Amino acid sequence: MKSEDGIVVTADFIAVIDGSTSKSQLRHSMWRSNGRYAMQLISRYISRMPKDITCQEFLRGVTACIRKHYKKSQMSRLAEHPEDRLTASVLVYSRLSREIWMVGDCQCLVSPLGTCQSAPAYTYYDNPKPAEAVLAAQRADEVKRLLAEGVTREELLLNDTARPVIIPHMIETMRQQNVSYSVVDGFPIPFQHVRTITLDFQPWEIVLATDGYPFLCPTLQESEERLSRQRSTDPLNIGPDFQATKGFHPDNNSFDDRTYIRFRV
């Protein structure tokens, strides 16, 4: 399956987009996954945005962009079943407003550059889904139970039978989508669940990334090294340092799609 993450760079905006892996059999496109379709629609919208768009205008506009790709006959079901929607998390830097807009589960680092020669001091920001850590812990407990029963690590890496156990819980928590947490899904986004970071006019270094990096670092190389170390030491993602709702499949070099960009403003 092709990546459901994307990146957009224009003269006025830099963004990373994380299309959500579908938990439904409903497909909105015959040749693309729902997550990839959502990512592509949002990428196109951001690439055409006016440079002076505000965060709230962006939220309304990107919501309308997704919504117009739903069939009228689907709207009642989509209102009741968020798992059927085109869904993505989005992280946008606006050059004109000097703001970072965090919609959904994404992460970033920011550091004032200043004039000193010491290493930059980065501040980490994220905007996680409230239930994500609980679901990851539930899966970790199920994996540990299976291991104790004699299922091998290699068997679980090939066929993660612990993940289907939490899928119903994941779908249930999605009923809080754009209620207790924010995503882009064609339904109104509550502004209070969008994290906004405002930068002053001194020089800044910024890292934007999707949640495919369990440990976000100031460079891509460091972030990839930490990801590789996680794969080597805890490929099931059940340890104390990091837990996830899925592990590393042996055929993949990560457990999730990932996107990373670093820049200075």
CSV table of C-alpha atoms in Angstrom, one decimal:
chain,number,residue,atom,x,y,z
A,1,MET,CA,0.0,0.0,0.0
A,2,LYS,CA,1.3,3.5,-0.9
A,3,SER,CA,2.1,5.9,1.9
A,4,GLU,CA,-0.7,7.8,3.5
A,5,ASP,CA,1.6,10.6,4.8
A,6,GLY,CA,2.4,13.6,2.7
A,7,ILE,CA,4.3,16.9,2.7
A,8,VAL,CA,3.5,20.3,1.2
A,9,VAL,CA,5.9,23.2,0.7
A,10,THR,CA,4.9,26.4,-0.9
A,11,ALA,CA,6.1,30.0,-0.7
A,12,ASP,CA,3.8,30.6,2.2
A,13,PHE,CA,3.1,27.3,3.9
A,14,ILE,CA,4.9,24.1,5.0
A,15,ALA,CA,2.8,21.2,6.1
A,16,VAL,CA,2.9,17.5,6.9
A,17,ILE,CA,-0.2,15.4,6.6
A,18,ASP,CA,-0.9,12.0,8.2
A,19,GLY,CA,-3.8,10.2,6.5
A,20,SER,CA,-5.6,7.9,8.9
A,21,THR,CA,-5.5,4.1,8.4
A,22,SER,CA,-9.0,3.1,7.6
A,23,LYS,CA,-10.9,1.0,10.2
A,24,SER,CA,-13.8,0.5,7.8
A,25,GLN,CA,-14.7,-1.4,4.7
A,26,LEU,CA,-16.2,1.7,3.1
A,27,ARG,CA,-13.9,3.2,0.4
A,28,HIS,CA,-14.3,6.7,-1.0
A,29,SER,CA,-11.9,6.0,-3.9
A,30,MET,CA,-11.6,2.8,-6.0
A,31,TRP,CA,-7.8,3.0,-6.4
A,32,ARG,CA,-6.7,4.7,-3.2
A,33,SER,CA,-7.0,4.0,0.5
A,34,ASN,CA,-9.1,6.4,2.5
A,35,GLY,CA,-6.0,7.8,4.3
A,36,ARG,CA,-4.1,8.4,1.1
A,37,TYR,CA,-7.1,10.0,-0.5
A,38,ALA,CA,-7.6,12.3,2.5
A,39,MET,CA,-3.9,13.2,2.4
A,40,GLN,CA,-4.0,14.1,-1.3
A,41,LEU,CA,-7.1,16.2,-1.0
A,42,ILE,CA,-5.7,18.2,1.9
A,43,SER,CA,-2.3,18.6,0.1
A,44,ARG,CA,-4.1,20.1,-2.9
A,45,TYR,CA,-6.1,22.4,-0.7
A,46,ILE,CA,-3.0,23.7,1.2
A,47,SER,CA,-1.0,24.2,-2.0
A,48,ARG,CA,-3.8,26.6,-3.2
A,49,MET,CA,-4.5,28.5,0.0
A,50,PRO,CA,-4.3,32.3,0.1
A,51,LYS,CA,-1.2,33.4,1.9
A,52,ASP,CA,-3.2,35.5,4.5
A,53,ILE,CA,-5.5,32.7,5.5
A,54,THR,CA,-6.1,32.5,9.3
A,55,CYS,CA,-6.1,29.3,11.3
A,56,GLN,CA,-9.9,29.3,11.7
A,57,GLU,CA,-10.4,30.0,8.0
A,58,PHE,CA,-8.1,27.1,7.3
A,59,LEU,CA,-10.1,24.8,9.5
A,60,ARG,CA,-13.4,25.8,7.8
A,61,GLY,CA,-11.8,25.6,4.3
A,62,VAL,CA,-10.1,22.2,4.7
A,63,THR,CA,-13.3,20.8,6.2
A,64,ALA,CA,-15.3,21.9,3.2
A,65,CYS,CA,-12.7,20.5,0.9
A,66,ILE,CA,-13.1,17.0,2.4
A,67,ARG,CA,-16.9,17.3,2.8
A,68,LYS,CA,-17.6,18.0,-0.9
A,69,HIS,CA,-16.1,14.6,-1.7
A,70,TYR,CA,-18.8,12.8,0.3
A,71,LYS,CA,-21.9,11.6,-1.4
A,72,LYS,CA,-25.1,13.1,-0.1
A,73,SER,CA,-26.5,9.6,0.5
A,74,GLN,CA,-23.5,8.9,2.8
A,75,MET,CA,-23.9,11.9,5.1
A,76,SER,CA,-26.3,10.3,7.7
A,77,ARG,CA,-24.0,7.2,8.0
A,78,LEU,CA,-20.8,9.4,8.2
A,79,ALA,CA,-22.4,11.5,11.0
A,80,GLU,CA,-23.0,8.3,13.0
A,81,HIS,CA,-19.8,6.4,12.0
A,82,PRO,CA,-16.6,8.5,12.1
A,83,GLU,CA,-14.6,5.5,11.2
A,84,ASP,CA,-16.1,5.7,7.6
A,85,ARG,CA,-14.8,9.2,7.0
A,86,LEU,CA,-11.8,10.5,5.1
A,87,THR,CA,-9.6,11.4,8.1
A,88,ALA,CA,-6.1,12.9,8.6
A,89,SER,CA,-4.0,14.8,11.1
A,90,VAL,CA,-2.4,18.0,9.7
A,91,LEU,CA,0.4,20.2,10.9
A,92,VAL,CA,0.9,23.6,9.1
A,93,TYR,CA,3.4,26.4,9.4
A,94,SER,CA,2.1,29.7,8.1
A,95,ARG,CA,4.8,32.2,7.0
A,96,LEU,CA,2.6,35.3,7.2
A,97,SER,CA,1.1,34.6,10.6
A,98,ARG,CA,4.2,32.9,11.9
A,99,GLU,CA,2.1,30.3,13.5
A,100,ILE,CA,2.1,26.5,13.6
A,101,TRP,CA,-1.3,24.9,13.5
A,102,MET,CA,-1.6,21.3,14.9
A,103,VAL,CA,-4.8,19.5,14.0
A,104,GLY,CA,-4.8,15.9,15.3
A,105,ASP,CA,-2.0,13.6,16.3
A,106,CYS,CA,1.3,15.2,15.1
A,107,GLN,CA,4.4,16.6,16.6
A,108,CYS,CA,7.0,19.3,16.2
A,109,LEU,CA,10.2,20.8,17.6
A,110,VAL,CA,10.9,24.6,17.7
A,111,SER,CA,14.1,26.4,18.8
A,112,PRO,CA,15.1,30.1,18.7
A,113,LEU,CA,18.4,30.3,16.9
A,114,GLY,CA,19.6,33.6,18.5
A,115,THR,CA,23.3,34.6,18.1
A,116,CYS,CA,25.0,32.3,20.6
A,117,GLN,CA,27.1,29.4,19.5
A,118,SER,CA,25.6,26.8,21.8
A,119,ALA,CA,23.4,24.0,20.6
A,120,PRO,CA,19.8,25.1,19.9
A,121,ALA,CA,17.3,24.4,22.8
A,122,TYR,CA,14.3,22.7,21.3
A,123,THR,CA,10.8,22.7,22.7
A,124,TYR,CA,8.7,19.7,21.9
A,125,TYR,CA,5.0,20.0,21.1
A,126,ASP,CA,2.4,17.3,20.3
A,127,ASN,CA,-1.4,17.1,20.1
A,128,PRO,CA,-2.2,13.4,20.9
A,129,LYS,CA,-5.5,11.7,20.8
A,130,PRO,CA,-6.7,11.2,24.4
A,131,ALA,CA,-7.2,7.5,24.1
A,132,GLU,CA,-4.2,6.6,22.1
A,133,ALA,CA,-2.0,5.7,25.1
A,134,VAL,CA,-4.7,3.6,26.6
A,135,LEU,CA,-5.3,1.6,23.4
A,136,ALA,CA,-1.5,1.1,23.0
A,137,ALA,CA,-1.3,-0.2,26.6
A,138,GLN,CA,-4.3,-2.5,26.0
A,139,ARG,CA,-2.5,-4.0,23.0
A,140,ALA,CA,0.8,-4.3,24.9
A,141,ASP,CA,-1.0,-6.3,27.6
A,142,GLU,CA,-2.6,-8.6,25.1
A,143,VAL,CA,0.8,-9.1,23.4
A,144,LYS,CA,2.4,-10.0,26.7
A,145,ARG,CA,-0.4,-12.4,27.5
A,146,LEU,CA,0.1,-14.2,24.1
A,147,LEU,CA,3.9,-14.3,24.7
A,148,ALA,CA,3.3,-15.9,28.1
A,149,GLU,CA,1.0,-18.5,26.4
A,150,GLY,CA,3.9,-19.5,24.1
A,151,VAL,CA,3.2,-17.5,21.0
A,152,THR,CA,6.6,-16.4,19.7
A,153,ARG,CA,7.7,-12.9,19.0
A,154,GLU,CA,8.3,-13.8,15.3
A,155,GLU,CA,4.7,-15.1,15.0
A,156,LEU,CA,3.3,-11.9,16.4
A,157,LEU,CA,5.5,-9.7,14.1
A,158,LEU,CA,4.2,-11.6,11.1
A,159,ASN,CA,0.6,-11.7,12.3
A,160,ASP,CA,-0.2,-9.2,15.1
A,161,THR,CA,-3.2,-11.0,16.5
A,162,ALA,CA,-3.3,-8.5,19.4
A,163,ARG,CA,-4.3,-5.6,17.2
A,164,PRO,CA,-7.7,-7.0,16.2
A,165,VAL,CA,-8.5,-7.2,19.9
A,166,ILE,CA,-8.3,-3.4,20.2
A,167,ILE,CA,-9.9,-2.5,16.9
A,168,PRO,CA,-13.4,-2.3,18.3
A,169,HIS,CA,-12.2,0.0,21.1
A,170,MET,CA,-10.4,2.1,18.5
A,171,ILE,CA,-13.6,2.5,16.5
A,172,GLU,CA,-15.5,3.3,19.7
A,173,THR,CA,-13.0,6.1,20.6
A,174,MET,CA,-13.4,7.5,17.1
A,175,ARG,CA,-16.9,8.7,18.1
A,176,GLN,CA,-15.0,11.4,20.0
A,177,GLN,CA,-13.5,12.6,16.6
A,178,ASN,CA,-13.9,16.4,16.4
A,179,VAL,CA,-15.7,16.2,19.8
A,180,SER,CA,-12.9,15.7,22.4
A,181,TYR,CA,-10.0,15.8,19.9
A,182,SER,CA,-9.4,17.4,16.4
A,183,VAL,CA,-8.9,15.8,13.0
A,184,VAL,CA,-9.6,16.9,9.4
A,185,ASP,CA,-12.6,14.7,8.3
A,186,GLY,CA,-15.2,16.9,6.6
A,187,PHE,CA,-17.0,17.7,9.9
A,188,PRO,CA,-16.6,20.9,12.0
A,189,ILE,CA,-13.3,21.0,13.8
A,190,PRO,CA,-13.5,22.4,17.4
A,191,PHE,CA,-11.0,25.2,17.6
A,192,GLN,CA,-10.2,24.5,21.3
A,193,HIS,CA,-8.7,21.1,20.3
A,194,VAL,CA,-6.4,22.7,17.7
A,195,ARG,CA,-3.0,23.6,19.2
A,196,THR,CA,-1.5,26.8,17.9
A,197,ILE,CA,2.1,27.8,18.4
A,198,THR,CA,2.9,31.5,17.7
A,199,LEU,CA,6.5,32.5,17.0
A,200,ASP,CA,8.0,35.9,17.3
A,201,PHE,CA,10.2,37.6,14.7
A,202,GLN,CA,13.6,36.3,15.8
A,203,PRO,CA,15.0,33.4,13.7
A,204,TRP,CA,13.6,29.9,14.5
A,205,GLU,CA,14.4,26.4,13.6
A,206,ILE,CA,11.4,24.1,13.2
A,207,VAL,CA,10.9,20.4,12.8
A,208,LEU,CA,7.5,19.2,11.7
A,209,ALA,CA,6.7,15.4,11.7
A,210,THR,CA,3.9,12.9,11.7
A,211,ASP,CA,3.6,10.4,14.6
A,212,GLY,CA,5.5,7.7,12.7
A,213,TYR,CA,8.6,8.9,14.6
A,214,PRO,CA,8.4,7.5,18.2
A,215,PHE,CA,11.2,9.8,19.2
A,216,LEU,CA,11.4,13.1,17.4
A,217,CYS,CA,15.0,14.5,17.2
A,218,PRO,CA,16.5,17.8,15.8
A,219,THR,CA,17.8,16.0,12.7
A,220,LEU,CA,16.4,13.4,10.4
A,221,GLN,CA,19.4,11.1,10.9
A,222,GLU,CA,18.9,11.1,14.7
A,223,SER,CA,15.2,10.5,14.3
A,224,GLU,CA,15.8,7.6,11.9
A,225,GLU,CA,18.5,6.2,14.3
A,226,ARG,CA,16.1,6.2,17.2
A,227,LEU,CA,13.4,4.5,15.1
A,228,SER,CA,15.9,1.9,14.0
A,229,ARG,CA,17.0,1.3,17.6
A,230,GLN,CA,13.3,0.9,18.6
A,231,ARG,CA,12.9,-1.7,15.9
A,232,SER,CA,16.0,-3.6,17.1
A,233,THR,CA,15.2,-3.5,20.8
A,234,ASP,CA,11.4,-3.6,21.0
A,235,PRO,CA,9.9,-4.5,17.5
A,236,LEU,CA,6.5,-5.3,19.1
A,237,ASN,CA,6.3,-1.8,20.6
A,238,ILE,CA,5.2,-3.0,24.0
A,239,GLY,CA,8.1,-1.7,26.2
A,240,PRO,CA,8.2,1.0,28.9
A,241,ASP,CA,9.8,3.6,26.6
A,242,PHE,CA,7.3,3.4,23.8
A,243,GLN,CA,4.0,1.6,23.1
A,244,ALA,CA,2.0,1.7,19.9
A,245,THR,CA,-1.2,0.2,18.5
A,246,LYS,CA,0.9,-1.9,16.1
A,247,GLY,CA,4.4,-3.3,15.8
A,248,PHE,CA,7.1,-3.6,13.1
A,249,HIS,CA,6.3,-6.0,10.4
A,250,PRO,CA,9.4,-7.9,9.3
A,251,ASP,CA,9.0,-6.6,5.7
A,252,ASN,CA,8.9,-3.0,6.7
A,253,ASN,CA,11.5,-0.6,8.2
A,254,SER,CA,8.9,1.1,10.4
A,255,PHE,CA,5.6,0.4,12.1
A,256,ASP,CA,3.9,3.4,10.5
A,257,ASP,CA,4.2,5.9,7.6
A,258,ARG,CA,6.4,8.8,8.6
A,259,THR,CA,7.1,12.3,7.3
A,260,TYR,CA,9.8,14.8,8.6
A,261,ILE,CA,10.9,18.3,7.5
A,262,ARG,CA,13.2,20.7,9.2
A,263,PHE,CA,13.5,24.4,8.2
A,264,ARG,CA,14.5,27.8,9.4
A,265,VAL,CA,12.4,31.0,9.4
